[in-house]
CSV table of C-alpha atoms in Angstrom, one decimal:
chain,number,residue,atom,x,y,z
A,4,PRO,CA,-4.7,4.6,14.1
A,5,HIS,CA,-3.7,5.4,10.5
A,6,PHE,CA,-1.3,3.2,8.7
A,7,PHE,CA,1.2,4.9,6.4
A,8,ALA,CA,-0.7,8.1,6.9
A,9,ARG,CA,-0.8,11.6,8.2
A,10,ALA,CA,-4.0,13.4,9.0
A,11,MET,CA,-5.2,15.8,6.3
A,12,ALA,CA,-8.5,17.6,5.6
A,13,THR,CA,-9.7,15.3,2.9
A,14,HIS,CA,-7.5,12.2,3.2
A,15,ALA,CA,-4.8,10.5,5.2
A,16,ARG,CA,-1.4,10.6,3.5
A,17,ALA,CA,2.2,9.5,4.0
A,18,ARG,CA,5.4,9.8,2.2
A,19,LEU,CA,7.0,6.4,2.2
A,20,ALA,CA,10.3,7.1,-1.9
A,21,MET,CA,10.7,2.0,-8.6
A,22,PRO,CA,8.5,-4.0,-10.8
A,23,ARG,CA,8.5,-5.5,-14.8
A,24,ALA,CA,6.5,-7.6,-17.2
A,25,MET,CA,2.8,-7.4,-16.4
A,26,TYR,CA,0.5,-10.2,-15.5
A,27,ARG,CA,-3.1,-9.3,-15.2
A,28,ALA,CA,-5.8,-11.3,-13.5
A,29,ARG,CA,-9.0,-10.0,-12.0
A,30,GLY,CA,-7.7,-6.4,-12.0
A,31,HIS,CA,-4.2,-7.2,-10.7
A,32,ALA,CA,-0.7,-6.9,-12.3
A,33,ARG,CA,2.1,-9.1,-11.2
A,34,MET,CA,5.8,-9.1,-11.8
A,35,THR,CA,7.3,-12.1,-13.5
A,36,ILE,CA,10.9,-12.4,-12.2
A,37,ALA,CA,13.0,-15.3,-10.9
A,38,ARG,CA,12.6,-15.5,-7.2
A,39,ALA,CA,15.3,-15.6,-4.6
A,40,SER,CA,15.0,-18.1,-1.7
A,41,SER,CA,12.4,-17.3,0.9
A,42,THR,CA,12.3,-17.8,4.6
A,43,LEU,CA,8.5,-18.5,4.5
A,44,LYS,CA,6.7,-21.8,3.9
A,45,PRO,CA,4.2,-21.6,1.1
A,46,SER,CA,1.4,-22.0,3.6
A,47,GLU,CA,2.6,-18.9,5.5
A,48,VAL,CA,2.2,-16.7,2.4
A,49,ILE,CA,-1.2,-15.0,2.1
A,50,THR,CA,-2.6,-15.3,-1.5
A,51,ARG,CA,-4.1,-12.6,-3.7
A,52,GLU,CA,-7.4,-14.5,-3.5
A,53,GLU,CA,-7.4,-14.1,0.3
A,54,LEU,CA,-6.6,-10.4,0.0
A,55,GLU,CA,-9.4,-9.9,-2.5
A,56,LEU,CA,-11.9,-11.8,-0.2
A,57,ALA,CA,-10.8,-9.6,2.7
A,58,ALA,CA,-11.3,-6.5,0.6
A,59,ASN,CA,-14.7,-7.7,-0.6
A,60,ALA,CA,-15.8,-8.2,3.0
A,61,ARG,CA,-15.2,-4.5,3.4
A,62,GLY,CA,-17.1,-3.6,0.3
A,63,LEU,CA,-14.0,-3.1,-1.8
A,64,THR,CA,-11.9,-4.6,-4.5
A,65,LEU,CA,-8.2,-4.2,-5.0
A,66,GLU,CA,-6.5,-3.2,-8.3
A,67,THR,CA,-2.9,-3.1,-9.3
A,68,ALA,CA,-0.9,-1.9,-12.3
A,69,PHE,CA,2.7,-1.5,-13.2
A,70,THR,CA,4.6,0.9,-15.4
A,71,GLY,CA,8.1,-0.6,-15.5
A,72,PRO,CA,9.2,-1.0,-11.9
A,73,VAL,CA,6.6,1.5,-10.6
A,74,PHE,CA,3.3,0.2,-9.1
A,75,LYS,CA,0.0,1.8,-8.2
A,76,MET,CA,-2.5,-0.1,-6.1
A,77,ILE,CA,-6.0,1.1,-5.3
A,78,ALA,CA,-8.9,0.1,-3.1
A,79,ARG,CA,-12.2,0.8,-4.9
A,80,ARG,CA,-15.7,0.6,-3.7
A,81,LEU,CA,-18.0,-2.2,-4.9
A,82,ASP,CA,-21.7,-1.7,-5.6
A,83,ASP,CA,-24.4,-3.9,-4.0
A,84,ASP,CA,-24.0,-6.5,-6.8
A,85,GLY,CA,-20.3,-6.9,-6.2
A,86,ASP,CA,-19.3,-4.9,-9.4
A,87,VAL,CA,-16.7,-2.2,-9.4
A,88,ARG,CA,-18.3,1.2,-8.9
A,89,ARG,CA,-16.9,4.2,-10.8
A,90,MET,CA,-18.0,7.7,-10.2
A,91,SER,CA,-16.5,11.0,-11.2
A,92,ALA,CA,-16.4,14.0,-8.9
A,93,GLY,CA,-19.1,15.5,-11.2
A,94,GLY,CA,-21.5,12.7,-10.3
A,95,ALA,CA,-21.5,10.5,-13.4
A,96,SER,CA,-21.7,6.9,-12.2
A,97,SER,CA,-21.1,3.5,-13.8
A,98,SER,CA,-20.4,-0.1,-12.8
A,99,SER,CA,-18.1,-2.7,-14.4
A,100,SER,CA,-16.8,-6.1,-13.6
A,101,SER,CA,-13.6,-6.3,-11.5
A,102,SER,CA,-11.8,-7.6,-14.5
A,103,SER,CA,-11.7,-4.2,-16.0
A,104,SER,CA,-8.3,-2.9,-16.9
A,105,ALA,CA,-6.2,-2.1,-13.9
A,106,ALA,CA,-4.0,0.1,-16.0
A,107,ALA,CA,-6.5,3.0,-15.5
A,108,VAL,CA,-5.3,3.4,-12.0
A,109,LEU,CA,-2.0,4.7,-13.3
A,110,LYS,CA,-3.6,7.9,-14.6
A,111,SER,CA,-2.4,10.7,-12.3
A,112,ASN,CA,-5.8,12.3,-11.9
A,113,ASP,CA,-7.7,9.0,-11.5
A,114,ALA,CA,-8.0,9.1,-7.7
A,115,ASP,CA,-9.1,12.8,-7.8
A,116,GLU,CA,-11.8,12.2,-10.3
A,117,ASP,CA,-13.2,8.9,-9.1
A,118,VAL,CA,-14.8,9.3,-5.6
A,119,ASN,CA,-15.2,5.5,-5.3
A,120,ILE,CA,-11.4,5.1,-5.0
A,121,VAL,CA,-11.0,5.2,-1.2
A,122,ALA,CA,-7.3,4.5,-1.0
A,123,THR,CA,-4.2,4.4,-3.1
A,124,HIS,CA,-0.7,3.0,-2.6
A,125,GLU,CA,2.4,3.8,-4.8
A,126,GLY,CA,6.0,2.7,-4.9
A,127,PHE,CA,8.4,0.4,-6.8
A,128,VAL,CA,9.9,-3.0,-6.6
A,129,ALA,CA,13.6,-3.4,-7.4
A,130,PRO,CA,14.3,-7.2,-7.7
A,131,PRO,CA,17.6,-8.8,-6.8
A,132,PRO,CA,20.4,-7.9,-6.7
A,133,PHE,CA,18.8,-4.8,-5.1
A,134,GLY,CA,15.9,-6.7,-3.6
A,135,ILE,CA,14.0,-3.7,-2.3
A,136,LEU,CA,10.3,-2.8,-1.9
A,137,HIS,CA,10.1,1.0,-1.9
A,138,MET,CA,6.9,2.2,-0.3
A,139,ASP,CA,6.5,5.8,-1.6
A,140,SER,CA,2.9,6.8,-0.6
A,141,MET,CA,-0.3,5.6,1.0
A,142,ARG,CA,-3.4,7.8,0.8
A,143,VAL,CA,-6.7,6.9,2.5
A,144,TYR,CA,-9.5,9.3,1.5
A,145,ASN,CA,-11.4,9.5,4.7
A,146,SER,CA,-14.0,12.0,3.3
A,147,ARG,CA,-15.1,9.3,0.8
A,148,ILE,CA,-16.0,6.8,3.5
A,149,ASN,CA,-19.4,7.4,4.9
A,150,ALA,CA,-20.6,6.6,8.4
A,151,SER,CA,-22.3,3.3,7.4
A,152,GLU,CA,-19.2,2.1,5.6
A,153,LYS,CA,-16.9,2.7,8.5
A,154,VAL,CA,-18.3,-0.5,10.1
A,155,THR,CA,-17.7,-2.7,7.1
A,156,MET,CA,-14.4,-1.2,6.1
A,157,ARG,CA,-13.2,-1.5,9.6
A,158,SER,CA,-11.3,1.8,9.8
A,159,THR,CA,-8.7,3.3,7.5
A,160,PHE,CA,-6.1,1.0,9.1
A,161,GLY,CA,-7.9,-2.0,7.6
A,162,ILE,CA,-7.9,-0.6,4.1
A,163,ALA,CA,-4.3,0.4,4.2
A,164,ILE,CA,-3.0,-2.9,5.5
A,165,LEU,CA,-4.6,-4.6,2.6
A,166,LEU,CA,-2.8,-2.5,0.1
A,167,GLY,CA,0.5,-2.7,2.1
A,168,THR,CA,0.2,-6.5,2.2
A,169,MET,CA,-0.5,-6.6,-1.5
A,170,SER,CA,2.8,-4.7,-2.2
A,171,LEU,CA,4.7,-7.0,0.2
A,172,LEU,CA,3.3,-10.1,-1.6
A,173,THR,CA,4.5,-8.6,-4.9
A,174,ALA,CA,7.9,-7.9,-3.5
A,175,HIS,CA,8.1,-11.4,-2.0
A,176,GLU,CA,7.3,-13.0,-5.3
A,177,ALA,CA,10.1,-10.9,-6.9
A,178,GLY,CA,12.6,-12.1,-4.3
A,179,CYS,CA,12.9,-8.9,-2.4
A,180,LYS,CA,14.1,-8.9,1.2
A,181,LYS,CA,14.0,-5.3,2.3
A,182,CYS,CA,11.1,-2.9,2.6
A,183,GLU,CA,11.8,0.8,3.0
A,184,LEU,CA,9.8,3.9,3.8
A,185,LEU,CA,10.0,7.4,5.2
A,186,ALA,CA,7.9,8.4,8.2
A,187,ILE,CA,7.3,12.0,7.1
A,188,ASP,CA,8.0,14.7,9.6
A,189,ASP,CA,5.8,17.8,9.2
A,190,GLY,CA,7.2,19.4,12.3
A,191,ASN,CA,4.5,18.4,14.7
A,192,GLU,CA,3.9,15.8,17.4
A,193,TYR,CA,2.4,13.3,15.0
A,194,ALA,CA,5.8,12.5,13.5
A,195,ALA,CA,7.0,10.8,16.7
A,196,LYS,CA,3.8,8.9,17.0
A,197,LEU,CA,4.2,7.7,13.4
A,198,VAL,CA,7.6,6.3,14.1
A,199,ARG,CA,6.4,4.5,17.2
A,200,TYR,CA,3.5,3.1,15.2
A,201,TYR,CA,5.7,1.8,12.3
A,202,SER,CA,8.0,0.3,14.9
A,203,ARG,CA,5.0,-1.7,16.3
A,204,LEU,CA,4.2,-2.8,12.8
A,205,GLY,CA,7.7,-4.3,12.4
A,206,PHE,CA,9.9,-1.6,11.0
A,207,GLU,CA,13.2,-0.4,12.4
A,208,VAL,CA,14.7,3.1,12.4
A,209,VAL,CA,17.6,3.5,10.0
A,210,ARG,CA,18.3,7.3,10.3
A,211,VAL,CA,16.7,10.7,10.6
A,212,VAL,CA,16.7,12.6,7.3
A,213,GLY,CA,17.0,16.3,7.4
A,214,GLU,CA,19.5,16.9,10.2
A,215,ASN,CA,22.8,16.0,8.4
A,216,GLY,CA,23.2,18.7,5.8
A,217,LEU,CA,24.6,17.6,2.4
A,218,ARG,CA,24.8,14.0,3.6
A,219,ASP,CA,21.0,13.9,3.5
A,220,MET,CA,20.8,15.2,-0.1
A,221,PRO,CA,20.4,11.7,-1.7
A,222,ASP,CA,17.5,10.8,0.6
A,223,LEU,CA,15.9,14.2,0.1
A,224,LEU,CA,16.1,13.7,-3.6
A,225,VAL,CA,14.6,10.2,-3.4
A,226,TRP,CA,11.9,10.9,-0.8
A,227,GLY,CA,11.1,14.5,-1.4
A,228,GLY,CA,10.9,15.4,2.3
A,229,VAL,CA,12.4,15.1,5.8
A,230,GLY,CA,11.5,12.4,8.4
A,231,THR,CA,12.7,9.1,9.7
A,232,ARG,CA,14.0,6.4,7.3
A,233,MET,CA,12.7,3.0,8.4
A,234,ASP,CA,13.3,-0.5,7.0
A,235,GLY,CA,11.5,-3.8,7.5
A,236,ASP,CA,12.0,-7.4,6.4
A,237,VAL,CA,9.6,-8.3,3.6
A,238,ASP,CA,9.0,-11.9,4.6
A,239,THR,CA,8.6,-11.0,8.3
A,240,LEU,CA,6.1,-8.2,7.5
A,241,LEU,CA,4.2,-10.3,5.0
A,242,LYS,CA,3.8,-13.1,7.5
A,243,LYS,CA,2.7,-10.7,10.3
A,244,TRP,CA,0.3,-8.6,8.2
A,245,GLY,CA,-1.0,-11.6,6.3
A,246,GLY,CA,-1.7,-13.3,9.6
A,247,VAL,CA,-3.8,-10.3,10.7
A,248,ILE,CA,-5.8,-10.4,7.5
A,249,ARG,CA,-6.4,-14.2,7.7
A,250,LYS,CA,-7.7,-13.8,11.3
A,251,SER,CA,-10.2,-11.3,10.0
A,252,LEU,CA,-11.4,-13.7,7.4
A,253,ALA,CA,-11.8,-16.4,10.0
A,254,LYS,CA,-14.2,-14.3,12.1
């Protein structure tokens, strides 16, 4: 099953509809904001190192960058030596260490030009008093994953849950409690399946956007489409999804 995704010809995509000072380490950016109290014990919180190890096991590396409160996270293919592989659609290829600037992922055309970017995740973190993780989009480029890689990358679900957990970890560190998304409705049977799937992941239905006239205008402006608004608890989701990833590392 696809996570935060709808089937498209070249990639899986979902509409899900802004973090602060940047901390960069091994291609990641982290917000530096005073945290609110958490319901999780430190041992229950998956680390960035564990997420990177899980990504490496799939032949990937994770990169994150912020512009103000907005984040963009990507899963990029590694070469055989464990270096970051970059290749444009025109065929030019190069490798660099994973410490290369993560800010490059914020370029709007980066994912289109670099065929070694296999997934992207965008949204924003609004620290307390708002305390919201807003998951705007998750795109998994299925056409860029060849047959031999599907075994090591363990399906598009495996890639997307890594990026989703990374954003949850960022939100947890910022003291956020609520995660919000929109399960997009394209007018087909997939919409209902998407809602059921998100429910199994730990989200709860808030309301349907698109059936309430002018009352839906704020949501339509924020999310840019109709569908089902769903919320989840950041700590609960982080513990659940992080546990799945830790189990995969233990195998």
